[in-house]
Amino acid sequence: LMSQHFSAIAAAGPIVGPIAACLAVGWLPALLWIVVGVVLIGAVHDFSALVASVRHGAHSVADIAKQHLGKRAYLALVAFIWIALLYVILAFTAVTADTFKGVSEDLAGARGTFNKGGAVAAASAMYLVLALIMGVCQRYLKAPVWLLTLIFVPATLGCVWLGTSVGQSWNLPVNAWYAIILGYCLVASMLPMWLLQQPRGYLGGFVLYIAIAVGLAGVLAGGFTIEYPAVMDQLLFPFLFVTIACGACSGFHGLICGGTTSRQIAKESHCRPIGFGAMLLEGLVAVIALSTVMILTSQAAAKAGAPAQIYGDGLASFFVALVTGGARAQEGSALWLFAATFGAMAFSTFVFDTLDVSTRLGRYLLQELFRTPGKVAGVLAAGATAGVPLAVLLLAEPGSWRQFWTLFGTSNQLLAALTLLGVTVWLYKSGKRVWYVFLPMLFVMAVTLTALSIQIWLGVRAGMDGAWRIAPAAAGGGGSGGRLNPVIVNAAVAIALLGLGLAFIVQGMRAAARVRRERAGAPAASPAA
C-alpha cells in the first residue's frame, strides 16, 4: 500500500517545483520551505486527511465536508476540486510532453541518431504495457507477488535500455504528445483498477525507490559540491511557496487519501506510516530534485533550462558517479545514455501515475455531482476532464506551462487549506485539539489567497492592455492575434477558484459558530441545506 500510495502522490510537483523555485530564488529558501513545510504542514495534512476518511467510513474529503459543513460547502468543494484537477492534468501533461519531444542538444551526436526524448517516451510506453501484462498475470494466472516482482521489476529496467535503442523512431511534435498523453488518460481512467492502476503503481513504486536511492547516494557519496547560489535577489512571498507546491504541501494528496488509500488501510495505526511517512518520502524526493540544481553553476542551469532535463541529467550524474567510483562518464557513452534515460523516465513515471488518477477522480466527481452512473456517462465525464486541458494546451503558446504551473500550485495548496479547514471543524465538533491543523491552515490560506489575488490582478492588467492573445512568434508579446494568453486564462480560473474557496470558508465559519452556540446552550441555526 505504501508503494501504491507513494507513487500516486509523488508526481511532477516535488521535482519541477523545487527546481523552478531554486532557479529563481536560490537553493537555501527552497530547502528551508521544503523541510519545514513537509514536516509541519504537508505531512500533517496528509495524515489528518487519511485519518478523517478512515473515521468516516473511507468517504472522500468532499463527503466529510458535506456531513460537517453542509451541502453548500460540499458543492463548492466539488467544483473547486474538479477545476484544481484540470490544472493538475494541464501542468503535468505540459511538462511530460516536453520530456518526450526533440533531440537533446547535449546528446545530439551520441550514437549517431540518439533521441533522448524519444527514448524516454518509448521506455515509458513499454513500462505501461508491462503493467497491463502484470495485471493480467496476477488476475488470471494467480501468480504470487514475489514472482511478479522478480520478473517485472528487472523488465522495467530493461525497458529503459531498450528505449535508448528505439527512441529515434518516436520523434513527434509536442502537440501530438499532448493528444497521446491525454488520450491515454481517458482510456486508463475507464479501465478496472486491477488491470492498470494497481500493477502500474506497484512497479512505479520500485522505480521511485530506485530513483530515491540513486539520488540520496549521489548526494551523500557522489563527491559533488554546491555550485549554485544560495540566495538570489527575487521576491519570495507568496510565489516561492506555491511554486514548490507538492514538494512541501499538496491538496491533491487529500484526494488520494480519501479516494483510494483509505479503502485499503488494514487498521488505523497504519495511517501514520502511510499518510505521514509517504509525505516525508516526497519531501526527500524534493530535496534530491533540489540537489540536481545545487551541483550546477548559474550558467549551466540556465543552459539546461527545463526542470525535467535538469532532474534527469542530475540523476544520471549521480548514477554514473556511483557506478564508476566517482569518475565522470563521457556524455554519449552507453552508461550515460542508460542513466540519462532512466532519470528522465523516473520523472515521467512520477507523472503518469498522477495523470490517470486525476482523470479518474475527475470522472468520479462529475458523475457524482450530476448523479449519472454508467459507462456512457463515465466516458463523457472522463472526456470532459481530459478534453478541457487538451484544448487549453493546443490553444496556448508552447512553453506556457510555467504560467500554468503557478496557478496549479496555488489551487493545489488552497485545496490543502480547505481540507485542513474541514478537518478542523470535524475535530472541533468532536471536542479534540485543533491547533496543529488550524495554524497550518491559516498560513497556507494566507499564501494562496494572496497568490490568487495577484494572478487575478495580472490578468486584469493584461486585459486592460489588450493582450488577450500572444503572437506566436513572440511568447512575451501582446496583440490581438495568435494564441491564448496564459495570464488571462489563469486570471479567469483564479476568479472562479477564489469565489468557490471563499464560499467554502464562509460555510466552515458558520459550522464552527453553530458548534459554539450549541456548547453555550443557545439555539443553533439550522445547517445549510
mmCIF file of N, CA, C and O in Angstrom, residues 253-286:
data_model
loop_
_atom_site.group_PDB
_atom_site.id
_atom_site.type_symbol
_atom_site.label_atom_id
_atom_site.label_comp_id
_atom_site.label_asym_id
_atom_site.label_seq_id
_atom_site.Cartn_x
_atom_site.Cartn_y
_atom_site.Cartn_z
ATOM 1 N N HIS A 253 -3.046 15.293 -2.413
ATOM 2 C CA HIS A 253 -2.821 14.119 -1.573
ATOM 3 C C HIS A 253 -4.064 13.761 -0.763
ATOM 4 O O HIS A 253 -4.321 12.591 -0.491
ATOM 5 N N GLY A 254 -4.811 14.792 -0.355
ATOM 6 C CA GLY A 254 -6.033 14.528 0.393
ATOM 7 C C GLY A 254 -7.052 13.762 -0.437
ATOM 8 O O GLY A 254 -7.809 12.942 0.099
ATOM 9 N N LEU A 255 -7.057 14.021 -1.747
ATOM 10 C CA LEU A 255 -7.966 13.292 -2.628
ATOM 11 C C LEU A 255 -7.557 11.828 -2.730
ATOM 12 O O LEU A 255 -8.402 10.932 -2.780
ATOM 13 N N ILE A 256 -6.243 11.573 -2.789
ATOM 14 C CA ILE A 256 -5.758 10.198 -2.832
ATOM 15 C C ILE A 256 -6.046 9.494 -1.507
ATOM 16 O O ILE A 256 -6.499 8.344 -1.478
ATOM 17 N N CYS A 257 -5.809 10.205 -0.400
ATOM 18 C CA CYS A 257 -6.055 9.610 0.923
ATOM 19 C C CYS A 257 -7.515 9.210 1.078
ATOM 20 O O CYS A 257 -7.825 8.115 1.551
ATOM 21 N N GLY A 258 -8.418 10.098 0.672
ATOM 22 C CA GLY A 258 -9.842 9.825 0.839
ATOM 23 C C GLY A 258 -10.479 9.113 -0.329
ATOM 24 O O GLY A 258 -11.605 8.632 -0.222
ATOM 25 N N GLY A 259 -9.764 9.041 -1.477
ATOM 26 C CA GLY A 259 -10.357 8.433 -2.654
ATOM 27 C C GLY A 259 -10.036 6.960 -2.819
ATOM 28 O O GLY A 259 -10.894 6.171 -3.217
ATOM 29 N N THR A 260 -8.798 6.562 -2.516
ATOM 30 C CA THR A 260 -8.404 5.163 -2.725
ATOM 31 C C THR A 260 -7.694 4.561 -1.518
ATOM 32 O O THR A 260 -7.975 3.436 -1.125
ATOM 33 N N THR A 261 -6.743 5.314 -0.917
ATOM 34 C CA THR A 261 -5.897 4.728 0.131
ATOM 35 C C THR A 261 -6.701 4.339 1.363
ATOM 36 O O THR A 261 -6.471 3.274 1.957
ATOM 37 N N SER A 262 -7.657 5.172 1.780
ATOM 38 C CA SER A 262 -8.420 4.882 2.994
ATOM 39 C C SER A 262 -9.234 3.604 2.865
ATOM 40 O O SER A 262 -9.562 2.965 3.873
ATOM 41 N N ARG A 263 -9.552 3.203 1.645
ATOM 42 C CA ARG A 263 -10.327 1.974 1.419
ATOM 43 C C ARG A 263 -9.460 0.724 1.506
ATOM 44 O O ARG A 263 -9.986 -0.384 1.474
ATOM 45 N N GLN A 264 -8.141 0.923 1.579
ATOM 46 C CA GLN A 264 -7.236 -0.217 1.597
ATOM 47 C C GLN A 264 -6.455 -0.336 2.902
ATOM 48 O O GLN A 264 -5.667 -1.273 3.065
ATOM 49 N N ILE A 265 -6.643 0.600 3.818
ATOM 50 C CA ILE A 265 -5.955 0.553 5.115
ATOM 51 C C ILE A 265 -6.459 -0.651 5.913
ATOM 52 O O ILE A 265 -7.665 -0.824 6.084
ATOM 53 N N ALA A 266 -5.537 -1.492 6.385
ATOM 54 C CA ALA A 266 -5.930 -2.676 7.154
ATOM 55 C C ALA A 266 -6.353 -2.308 8.571
ATOM 56 O O ALA A 266 -7.309 -2.856 9.108
ATOM 57 N N LYS A 267 -5.629 -1.372 9.193
ATOM 58 C CA LYS A 267 -6.015 -0.901 10.518
ATOM 59 C C LYS A 267 -5.535 0.529 10.692
ATOM 60 O O LYS A 267 -4.611 0.984 10.013
ATOM 61 N N GLU A 268 -6.162 1.227 11.630
ATOM 62 C CA GLU A 268 -5.966 2.668 11.734
ATOM 63 C C GLU A 268 -4.529 3.044 12.063
ATOM 64 O O GLU A 268 -4.043 4.101 11.641
ATOM 65 N N SER A 269 -3.807 2.214 12.774
ATOM 66 C CA SER A 269 -2.428 2.537 13.120
ATOM 67 C C SER A 269 -1.524 2.629 11.895
ATOM 68 O O SER A 269 -0.443 3.223 11.951
ATOM 69 N N HIS A 270 -1.959 2.069 10.763
ATOM 70 C CA HIS A 270 -1.173 2.156 9.532
ATOM 71 C C HIS A 270 -1.254 3.539 8.895
ATOM 72 O O HIS A 270 -0.500 3.825 7.961
ATOM 73 N N CYS A 271 -2.172 4.381 9.366
ATOM 74 C CA CYS A 271 -2.319 5.717 8.784
ATOM 75 C C CYS A 271 -1.064 6.556 8.995
ATOM 76 O O CYS A 271 -0.735 7.400 8.154
ATOM 77 N N ARG A 272 -0.364 6.330 10.103
ATOM 78 C CA ARG A 272 0.809 7.165 10.366
ATOM 79 C C ARG A 272 1.949 6.885 9.390
ATOM 80 O O ARG A 272 2.468 7.815 8.768
ATOM 81 N N PRO A 273 2.383 5.622 9.218
ATOM 82 C CA PRO A 273 3.460 5.410 8.237
ATOM 83 C C PRO A 273 3.030 5.703 6.797
ATOM 84 O O PRO A 273 3.841 6.173 5.995
ATOM 85 N N ILE A 274 1.758 5.432 6.469
ATOM 86 C CA ILE A 274 1.298 5.679 5.100
ATOM 87 C C ILE A 274 1.090 7.169 4.863
ATOM 88 O O ILE A 274 1.637 7.756 3.921
ATOM 89 N N GLY A 275 0.279 7.813 5.707
ATOM 90 C CA GLY A 275 -0.054 9.219 5.499
ATOM 91 C C GLY A 275 1.097 10.152 5.791
ATOM 92 O O GLY A 275 1.541 10.920 4.922
ATOM 93 N N PHE A 276 1.623 10.097 7.006
ATOM 94 C CA PHE A 276 2.720 10.981 7.393
ATOM 95 C C PHE A 276 4.023 10.543 6.723
ATOM 96 O O PHE A 276 4.781 11.366 6.202
ATOM 97 N N GLY A 277 4.286 9.232 6.700
ATOM 98 C CA GLY A 277 5.558 8.738 6.187
ATOM 99 C C GLY A 277 5.745 8.958 4.701
ATOM 100 O O GLY A 277 6.834 9.328 4.247
ATOM 101 N N ALA A 278 4.697 8.733 3.902
ATOM 102 C CA ALA A 278 4.834 8.910 2.455
ATOM 103 C C ALA A 278 5.107 10.365 2.111
ATOM 104 O O ALA A 278 5.842 10.664 1.154
ATOM 105 N N MET A 279 4.547 11.300 2.889
ATOM 106 C CA MET A 279 4.820 12.709 2.618
ATOM 107 C C MET A 279 6.257 13.065 2.975
ATOM 108 O O MET A 279 6.883 13.894 2.308
ATOM 109 N N LEU A 280 6.809 12.445 4.015
ATOM 110 C CA LEU A 280 8.225 12.655 4.311
ATOM 111 C C LEU A 280 9.095 12.146 3.159
ATOM 112 O O LEU A 280 10.098 12.764 2.793
ATOM 113 N N LEU A 281 8.708 11.003 2.575
ATOM 114 C CA LEU A 281 9.433 10.498 1.406
ATOM 115 C C LEU A 281 9.340 11.479 0.239
ATOM 116 O O LEU A 281 10.322 11.697 -0.482
ATOM 117 N N GLU A 282 8.172 12.067 0.061
ATOM 118 C CA GLU A 282 8.029 13.048 -1.020
ATOM 119 C C GLU A 282 8.910 14.266 -0.763
ATOM 120 O O GLU A 282 9.477 14.844 -1.695
ATOM 121 N N GLY A 283 9.038 14.657 0.505
ATOM 122 C CA GLY A 283 9.952 15.737 0.831
ATOM 123 C C GLY A 283 11.388 15.380 0.477
ATOM 124 O O GLY A 283 12.162 16.230 0.013
ATOM 125 N N LEU A 284 11.759 14.104 0.673
ATOM 126 C CA LEU A 284 13.096 13.658 0.293
ATOM 127 C C LEU A 284 13.274 13.729 -1.224
ATOM 128 O O LEU A 284 14.343 14.110 -1.721
ATOM 129 N N VAL A 285 12.231 13.360 -1.969
ATOM 130 C CA VAL A 285 12.279 13.495 -3.428
ATOM 131 C C VAL A 285 12.531 14.951 -3.813
ATOM 132 O O VAL A 285 13.335 15.257 -4.709
ATOM 133 N N ALA A 286 11.858 15.881 -3.116
ATOM 134 C CA ALA A 286 12.029 17.298 -3.407
ATOM 135 C C ALA A 286 13.450 17.764 -3.107
ATOM 136 O O ALA A 286 14.029 18.553 -3.870
#
